[in-house]
XYZ file of C-alpha atoms in Angstrom:
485
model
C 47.684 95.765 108.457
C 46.196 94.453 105.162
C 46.767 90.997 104.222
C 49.542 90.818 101.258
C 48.554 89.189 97.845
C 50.692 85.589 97.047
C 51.202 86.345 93.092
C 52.798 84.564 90.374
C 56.295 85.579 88.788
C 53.866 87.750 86.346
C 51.897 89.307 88.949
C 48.622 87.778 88.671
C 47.110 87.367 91.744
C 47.189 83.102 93.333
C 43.912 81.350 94.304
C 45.368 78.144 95.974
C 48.635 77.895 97.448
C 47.905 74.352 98.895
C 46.514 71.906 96.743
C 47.573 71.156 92.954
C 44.786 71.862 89.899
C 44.013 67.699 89.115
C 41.480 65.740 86.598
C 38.717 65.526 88.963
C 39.292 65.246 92.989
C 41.451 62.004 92.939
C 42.848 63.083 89.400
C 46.027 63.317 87.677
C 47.884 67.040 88.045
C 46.842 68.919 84.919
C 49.467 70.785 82.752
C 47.776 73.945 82.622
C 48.360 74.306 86.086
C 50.765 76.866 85.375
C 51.675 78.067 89.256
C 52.338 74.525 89.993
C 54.575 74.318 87.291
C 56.436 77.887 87.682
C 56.648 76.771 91.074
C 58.521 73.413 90.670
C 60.730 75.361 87.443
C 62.061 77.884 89.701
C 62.918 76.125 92.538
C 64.913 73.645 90.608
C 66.927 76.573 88.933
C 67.304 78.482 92.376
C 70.861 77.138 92.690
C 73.523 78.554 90.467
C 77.366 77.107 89.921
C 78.837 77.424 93.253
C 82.704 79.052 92.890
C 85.234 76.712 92.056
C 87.381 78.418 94.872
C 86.274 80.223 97.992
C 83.109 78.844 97.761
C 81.883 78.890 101.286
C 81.380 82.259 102.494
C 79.802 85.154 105.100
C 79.424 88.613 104.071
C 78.666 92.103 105.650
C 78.233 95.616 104.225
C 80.212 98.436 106.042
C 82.160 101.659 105.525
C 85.861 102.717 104.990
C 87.263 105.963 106.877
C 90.130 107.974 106.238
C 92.382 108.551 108.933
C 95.654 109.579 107.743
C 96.846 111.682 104.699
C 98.064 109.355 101.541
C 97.367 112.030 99.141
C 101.628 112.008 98.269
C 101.051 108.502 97.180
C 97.551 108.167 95.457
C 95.810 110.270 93.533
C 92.114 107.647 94.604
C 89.302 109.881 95.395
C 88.086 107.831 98.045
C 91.586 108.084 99.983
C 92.001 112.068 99.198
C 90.881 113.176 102.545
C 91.186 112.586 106.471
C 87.618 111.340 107.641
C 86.234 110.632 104.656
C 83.936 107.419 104.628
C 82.935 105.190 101.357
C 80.091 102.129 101.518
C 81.818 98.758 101.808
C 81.017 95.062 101.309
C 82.982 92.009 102.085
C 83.315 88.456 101.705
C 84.969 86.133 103.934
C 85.237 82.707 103.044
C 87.655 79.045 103.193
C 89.316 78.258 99.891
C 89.402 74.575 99.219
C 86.132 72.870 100.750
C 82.647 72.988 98.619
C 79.562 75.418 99.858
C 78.289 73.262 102.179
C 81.963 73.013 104.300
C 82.378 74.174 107.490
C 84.071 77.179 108.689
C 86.883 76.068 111.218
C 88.967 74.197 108.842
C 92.644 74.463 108.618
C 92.751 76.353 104.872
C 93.694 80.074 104.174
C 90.603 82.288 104.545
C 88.957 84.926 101.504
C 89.464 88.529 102.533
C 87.461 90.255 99.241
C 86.710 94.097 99.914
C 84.377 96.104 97.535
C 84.349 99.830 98.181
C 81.397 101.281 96.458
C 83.797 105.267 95.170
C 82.486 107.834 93.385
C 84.634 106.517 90.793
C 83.246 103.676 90.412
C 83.771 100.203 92.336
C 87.065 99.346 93.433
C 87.493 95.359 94.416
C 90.505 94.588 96.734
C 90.562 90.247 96.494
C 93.074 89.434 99.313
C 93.465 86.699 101.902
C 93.792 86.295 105.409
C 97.563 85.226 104.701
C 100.075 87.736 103.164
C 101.427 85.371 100.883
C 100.627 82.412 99.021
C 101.568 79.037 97.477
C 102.642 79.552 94.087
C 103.538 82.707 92.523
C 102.622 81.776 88.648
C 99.200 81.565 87.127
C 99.625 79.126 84.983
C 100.235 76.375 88.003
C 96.719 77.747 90.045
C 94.409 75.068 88.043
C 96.874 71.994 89.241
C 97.154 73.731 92.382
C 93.706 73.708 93.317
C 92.902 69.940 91.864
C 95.573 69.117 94.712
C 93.890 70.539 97.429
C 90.153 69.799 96.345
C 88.408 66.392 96.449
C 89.793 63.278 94.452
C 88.106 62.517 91.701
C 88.021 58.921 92.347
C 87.692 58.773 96.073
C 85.718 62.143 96.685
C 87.326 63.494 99.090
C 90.500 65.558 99.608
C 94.524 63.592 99.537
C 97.069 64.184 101.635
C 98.817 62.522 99.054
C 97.313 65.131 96.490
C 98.192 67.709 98.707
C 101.606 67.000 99.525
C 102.595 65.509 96.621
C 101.996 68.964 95.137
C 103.981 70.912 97.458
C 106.505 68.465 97.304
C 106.864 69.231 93.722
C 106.796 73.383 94.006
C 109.345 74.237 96.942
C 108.214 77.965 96.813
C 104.514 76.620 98.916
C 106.998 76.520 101.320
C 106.646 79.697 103.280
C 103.148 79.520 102.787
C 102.590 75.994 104.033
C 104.569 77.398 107.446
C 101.865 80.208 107.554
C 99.050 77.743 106.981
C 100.121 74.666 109.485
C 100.743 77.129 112.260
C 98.793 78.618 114.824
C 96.878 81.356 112.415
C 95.419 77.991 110.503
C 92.114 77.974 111.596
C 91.253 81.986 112.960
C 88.523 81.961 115.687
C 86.251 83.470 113.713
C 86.161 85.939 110.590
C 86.814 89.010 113.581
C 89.531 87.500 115.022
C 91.722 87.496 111.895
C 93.804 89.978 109.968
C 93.477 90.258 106.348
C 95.985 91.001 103.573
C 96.381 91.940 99.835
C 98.846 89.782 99.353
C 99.762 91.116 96.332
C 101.950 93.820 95.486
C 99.570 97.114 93.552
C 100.714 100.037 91.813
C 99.496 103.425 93.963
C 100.057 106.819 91.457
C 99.538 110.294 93.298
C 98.543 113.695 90.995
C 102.182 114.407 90.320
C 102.427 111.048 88.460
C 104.656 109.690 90.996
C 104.194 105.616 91.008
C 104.550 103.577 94.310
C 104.351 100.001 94.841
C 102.216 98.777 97.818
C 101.164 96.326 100.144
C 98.022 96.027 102.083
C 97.503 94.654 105.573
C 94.179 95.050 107.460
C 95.013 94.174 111.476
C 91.990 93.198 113.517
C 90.720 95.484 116.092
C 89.701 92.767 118.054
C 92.845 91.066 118.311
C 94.418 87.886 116.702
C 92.342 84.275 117.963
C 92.850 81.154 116.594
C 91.693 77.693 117.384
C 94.123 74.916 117.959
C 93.218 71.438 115.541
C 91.272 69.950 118.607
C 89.651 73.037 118.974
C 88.272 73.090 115.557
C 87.218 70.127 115.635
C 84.915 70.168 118.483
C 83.907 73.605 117.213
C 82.748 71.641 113.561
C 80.612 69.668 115.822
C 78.665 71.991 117.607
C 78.450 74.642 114.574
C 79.531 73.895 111.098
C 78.711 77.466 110.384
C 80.855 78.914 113.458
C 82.107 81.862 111.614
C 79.134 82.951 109.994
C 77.229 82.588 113.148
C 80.048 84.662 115.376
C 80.045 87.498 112.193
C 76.106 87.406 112.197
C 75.383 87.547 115.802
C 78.312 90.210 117.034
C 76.990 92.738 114.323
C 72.660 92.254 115.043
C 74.258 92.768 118.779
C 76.069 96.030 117.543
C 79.491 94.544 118.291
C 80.851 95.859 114.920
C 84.193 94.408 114.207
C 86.686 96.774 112.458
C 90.460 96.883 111.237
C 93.119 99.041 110.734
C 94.142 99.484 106.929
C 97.924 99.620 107.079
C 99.886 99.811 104.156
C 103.644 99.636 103.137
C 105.020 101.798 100.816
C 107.856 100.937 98.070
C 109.032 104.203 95.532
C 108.626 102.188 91.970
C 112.813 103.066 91.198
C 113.753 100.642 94.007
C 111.426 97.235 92.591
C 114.329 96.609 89.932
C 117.702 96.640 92.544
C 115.629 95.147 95.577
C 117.542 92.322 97.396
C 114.375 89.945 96.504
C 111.869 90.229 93.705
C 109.220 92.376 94.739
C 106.326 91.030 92.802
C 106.868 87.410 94.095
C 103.651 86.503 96.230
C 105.428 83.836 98.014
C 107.365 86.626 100.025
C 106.853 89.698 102.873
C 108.132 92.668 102.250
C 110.132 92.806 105.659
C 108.622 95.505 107.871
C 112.341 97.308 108.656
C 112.888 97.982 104.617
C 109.163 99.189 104.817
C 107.355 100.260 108.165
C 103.509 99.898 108.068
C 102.214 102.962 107.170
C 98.264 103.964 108.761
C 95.743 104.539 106.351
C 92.187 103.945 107.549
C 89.589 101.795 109.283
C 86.911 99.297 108.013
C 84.050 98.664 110.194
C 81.086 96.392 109.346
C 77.846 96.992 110.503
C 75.103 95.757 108.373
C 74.301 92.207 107.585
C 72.558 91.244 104.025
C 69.047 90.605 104.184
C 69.620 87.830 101.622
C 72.926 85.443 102.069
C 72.160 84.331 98.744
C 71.398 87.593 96.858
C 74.291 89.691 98.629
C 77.029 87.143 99.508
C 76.298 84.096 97.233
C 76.364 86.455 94.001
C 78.663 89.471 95.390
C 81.141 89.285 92.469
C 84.780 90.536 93.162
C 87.808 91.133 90.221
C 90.512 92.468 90.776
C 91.170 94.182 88.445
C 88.259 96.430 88.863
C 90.864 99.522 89.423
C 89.890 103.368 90.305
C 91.950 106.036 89.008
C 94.922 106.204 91.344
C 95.493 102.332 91.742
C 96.735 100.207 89.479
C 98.631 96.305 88.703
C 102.313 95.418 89.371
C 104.107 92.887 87.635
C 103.365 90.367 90.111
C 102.478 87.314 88.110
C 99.960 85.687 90.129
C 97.735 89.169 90.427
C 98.093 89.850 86.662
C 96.247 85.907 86.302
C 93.741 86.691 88.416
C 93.092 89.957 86.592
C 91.217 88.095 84.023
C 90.626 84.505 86.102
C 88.227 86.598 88.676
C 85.781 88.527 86.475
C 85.234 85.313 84.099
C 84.895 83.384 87.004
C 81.662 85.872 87.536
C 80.585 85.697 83.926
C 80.753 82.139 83.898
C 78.591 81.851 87.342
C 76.412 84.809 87.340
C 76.652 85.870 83.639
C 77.617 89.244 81.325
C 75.114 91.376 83.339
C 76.686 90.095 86.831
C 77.417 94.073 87.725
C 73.768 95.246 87.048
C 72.978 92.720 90.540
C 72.345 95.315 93.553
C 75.219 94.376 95.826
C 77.680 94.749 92.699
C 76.470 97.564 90.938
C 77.574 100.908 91.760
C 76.355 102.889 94.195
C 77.521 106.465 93.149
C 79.335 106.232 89.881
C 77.172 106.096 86.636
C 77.380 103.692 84.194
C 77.652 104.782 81.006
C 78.877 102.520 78.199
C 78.319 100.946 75.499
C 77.616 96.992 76.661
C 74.144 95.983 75.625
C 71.784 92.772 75.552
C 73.045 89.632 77.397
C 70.533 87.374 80.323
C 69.681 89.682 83.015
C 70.153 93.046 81.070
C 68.524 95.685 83.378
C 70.649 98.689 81.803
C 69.526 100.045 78.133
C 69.566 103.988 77.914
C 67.367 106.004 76.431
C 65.990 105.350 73.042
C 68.348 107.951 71.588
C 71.417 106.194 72.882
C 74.276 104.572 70.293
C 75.947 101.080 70.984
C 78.946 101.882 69.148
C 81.749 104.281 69.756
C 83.079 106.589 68.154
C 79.866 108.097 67.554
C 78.438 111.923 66.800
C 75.324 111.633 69.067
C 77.361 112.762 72.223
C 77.598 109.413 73.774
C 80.082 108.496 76.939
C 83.804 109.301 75.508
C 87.353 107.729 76.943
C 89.223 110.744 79.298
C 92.683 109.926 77.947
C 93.645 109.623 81.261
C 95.061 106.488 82.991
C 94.181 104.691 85.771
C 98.131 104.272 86.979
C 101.274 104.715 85.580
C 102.877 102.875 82.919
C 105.273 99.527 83.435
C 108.257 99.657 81.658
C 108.935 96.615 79.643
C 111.616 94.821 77.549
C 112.697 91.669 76.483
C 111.547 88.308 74.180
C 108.272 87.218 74.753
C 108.190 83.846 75.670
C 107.965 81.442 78.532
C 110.285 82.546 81.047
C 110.809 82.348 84.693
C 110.667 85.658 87.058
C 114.048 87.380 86.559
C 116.127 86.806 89.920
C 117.253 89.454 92.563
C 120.420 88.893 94.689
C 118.410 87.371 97.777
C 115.731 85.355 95.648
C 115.026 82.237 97.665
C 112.012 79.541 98.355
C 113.188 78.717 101.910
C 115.014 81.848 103.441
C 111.573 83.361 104.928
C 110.008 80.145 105.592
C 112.840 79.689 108.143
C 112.173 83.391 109.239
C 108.793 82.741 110.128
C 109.572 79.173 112.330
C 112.047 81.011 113.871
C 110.132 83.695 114.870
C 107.797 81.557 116.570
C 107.370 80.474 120.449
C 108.759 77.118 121.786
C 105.251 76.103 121.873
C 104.066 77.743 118.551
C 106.799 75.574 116.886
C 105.369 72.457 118.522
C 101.817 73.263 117.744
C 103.455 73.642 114.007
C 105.728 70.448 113.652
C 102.686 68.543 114.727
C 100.470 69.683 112.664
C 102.401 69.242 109.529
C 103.750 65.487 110.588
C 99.656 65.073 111.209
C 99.392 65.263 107.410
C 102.761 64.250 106.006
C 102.530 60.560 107.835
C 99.558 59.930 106.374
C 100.836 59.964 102.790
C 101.695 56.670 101.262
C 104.962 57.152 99.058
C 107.964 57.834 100.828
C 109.526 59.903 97.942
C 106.966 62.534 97.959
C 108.229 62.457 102.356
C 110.946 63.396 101.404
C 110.928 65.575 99.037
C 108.899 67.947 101.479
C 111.293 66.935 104.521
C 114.062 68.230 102.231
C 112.256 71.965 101.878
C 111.678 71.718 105.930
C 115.294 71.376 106.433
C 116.208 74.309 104.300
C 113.966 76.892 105.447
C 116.016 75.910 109.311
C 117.704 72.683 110.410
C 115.833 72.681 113.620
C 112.304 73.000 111.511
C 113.024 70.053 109.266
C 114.534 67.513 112.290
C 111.810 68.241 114.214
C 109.846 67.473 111.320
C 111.567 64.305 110.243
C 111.344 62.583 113.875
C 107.896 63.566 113.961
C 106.785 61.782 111.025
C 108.908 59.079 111.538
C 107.482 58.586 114.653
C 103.410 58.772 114.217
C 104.273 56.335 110.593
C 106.387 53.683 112.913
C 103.052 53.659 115.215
């Protein structure tokens, strides 16, 4: 095989590699040593602005099957038929730590799904939880200062983090989720993954649904108890991205089960609860898991930083067929997400190989920006409307309308008869094992104790005790007892 040619960014052809172009042999470096000095300019720009959230993260590239008819609740090409299979890519990832975090920390996990359609790309951003800590938008910024690094000490509060979820009683269900055994997940196969949000599903008819997603592990639920973790941190920072690396180069190609529950849009307004709240589960007896498909991954990226650093996800990158809710948290992110992308990878971010289509056209009117790949032909327009036969809207939505009424204004979510920040908090402890519930009352008296001010105690003992009595005793005399030690 024929020896490659080392080049510079321009293509011209490199005569030393090894030794720097200087004033004589012992000589200062010259400046028109222009490889030298490409060199050294790249490598100091190779790093781009890692996410503000969810920046640690593993990636792999699979495929989504069909396996059961949906057709009389979405219209989405990619769903239309039994066995039919659409390119995949996802992103796993922790929330809270920095890039260089490890993987088996106690935090809520990225589960970010791009499905590559023939109708263009459609981005599910879920978790590995099926709810979360706030339900607003507005309070996400605060939120995340809480649980991120302090900005005089450098490194992440409990009394940050508590104080904060002292302060917002609906984290409350969400903190049970987080501080119990499905904390820290094995490894990205072990763990299922969720939507979280509530989505809008239309079928031809014009018939509007409201769903929920849950993917459910193939290879079963594993999670790692705190000691666990922490030895696991020890040996491998990078657990999870080793186990996800390793089992698919093996051929051990983790799937899930897409499941999906199913709510007719004229029952959202009378439902006992709201919804659109992402603090709450829709409980499985109002609306059985419906089958839908399987995801299986089995290729890795030849480039973590190419394909998983700069995979960009939005939500609300929608396919005909799927569309928003009200949910307030999901209609933030709608815009949050894709700026996120612009601000990181910039305008052009969808012309990059692992987010650009892969069987949809393009065909707009963007133009110009850094990185612009995509220009048309020399006959092309950049303005619509236009009488050259350029790319025209359809007229057709992507999901059916929301009704809405009212002032506009500030206001809080309207509330259903069963609206509560507690009631399925004190579901979830009681659904748990004797020693599940142990496991989880030490765990959160782990991190309670070690916060200084005795209000902000209490203030979280006080949600404890309403979610269940038992929960928030066993609480109590656990912190009292590790801050009397």
């Amino acid at each position: 095989m024929s020896q490659r040619v080392l080049t510079t960014e321009s293509g011209a052809p490199v005569a030393d590699n090894q030794n720097s172009a200087t004033a004589g042999a012992g000589g200062p470096i010259l400046l028109q040593d222009q490889h030298l000095l490409e060199k050294l300019a790249r490598f100091n720009r190779e790093r781009i602005p890692e996410r503000v959230v969810h920046a640690r993260g593993s990636g792999a590239y699979g495929y989504f099957e069909v396996t059961d008819d949906v057709t009389g609740f979405t219209r989405a090409d990619f769903l239309s038929e039994v066995g039919r299979r659409t390119e995949t890519f996802i992103r796993f990832s922790t929330v809270a730590d920095s890039l260089g975090g490890a993987d088996a920390v106690r935090d809520p996990r990225g589960f970010a799904l791009k499905f590559y359609t023939n109708e263009g790309n459609y981005d599910l951003v879920g978790n590995n939880t099926p709810v979360f800590f706030i339900k607003d938008p507005v309070k996400f910024p605060d939120f995340i200062h809480s649980q991120k690094r302090d900005p005089f000490t450098g490194r992440q509060e409990p009394d940050n983090v508590w104080d904060f979820w002292a302060n917002s009683p609906e984290a409350t269900h969400q903190v049970t989720w987080l501080m119990g055994d499905r904390g820290i997940p094995a490894s990205y196969r072990h763990m299922n993954g969720f939507g979280s949000h509530t989505y809008q599903w239309t079928n031809a008819a014009g018939e509007a649904f409201f769903v929920k997603y849950h993917f459910k592990t193939n290879q079963g639920v594993r999670s790692l108890s705190a000691e666990q973790a922490a030895e696991q941190v020890g040996k491998d920072a990078n657990s999870h991205q080793t186990d996800l690396l390793q089992a698919i180069e093996r051929g051990v190609n983790p799937s899930w089960t897409l499941y999906v529950q199913v709510m007719p849009a004229a029952e959202a307004a009378d439902y006992r609860f709201n919804p659109f709240d992402v603090t709450k589960v829709w409980p499985h007896g109002d609306y059985p898991l419906q089958r839908v498909g399987r995801l299986v991954l089995d290729r890795n990226p030849d480039n973590v930083f190419a394909e998983v650093e700069q995979a960009a996800f939005s939500p609300n990158n929608f396919v005909p067929g799927i569309g928003p809710s009200p949910d307030k948290m999901l209609q933030g992110r709608l815009f949050a997400y894709a700026d996120a992308q612009r601000y990181r990878l910039g305008i052009n971010h969808t012309q990059l190989p692992v987010n650009a289509p892969r069987s949809a056209v393009v065909d707009n009117y963007g133009r110009d920006g850094l990185h612009a790949t995509r220009y048309g032909s020399r006959q092309d327009k950049n303005y619509e409307p236009n009488s050259y036969a350029g790319p025209a809207q359809t007229g057709a939505a992507l999901a059916s309308p929301l009704a809405v009424h009212g002032w506009t204004g500030t206001h809080e979510a309207p509330l259903h008869a069963k609206d509560d920040d507690f009631f399925q908090a004190g579901e979830l402890y009681r659904l748990m094992s004797a020693d599940e519930k142990d496991r989880l009352v030490a765990n959160i008296a782990g991190g309670l104790s070690q916060v200084i001010r005795d209000d902000v105690i209490e203030k979280n003992l006080a949600h404890f005790h309403a979610a269940d009595a038992d929960y928030g005793k066993r609480v109590e005399e656990a912190v009292r007892a590790l801050r009397e030690d």
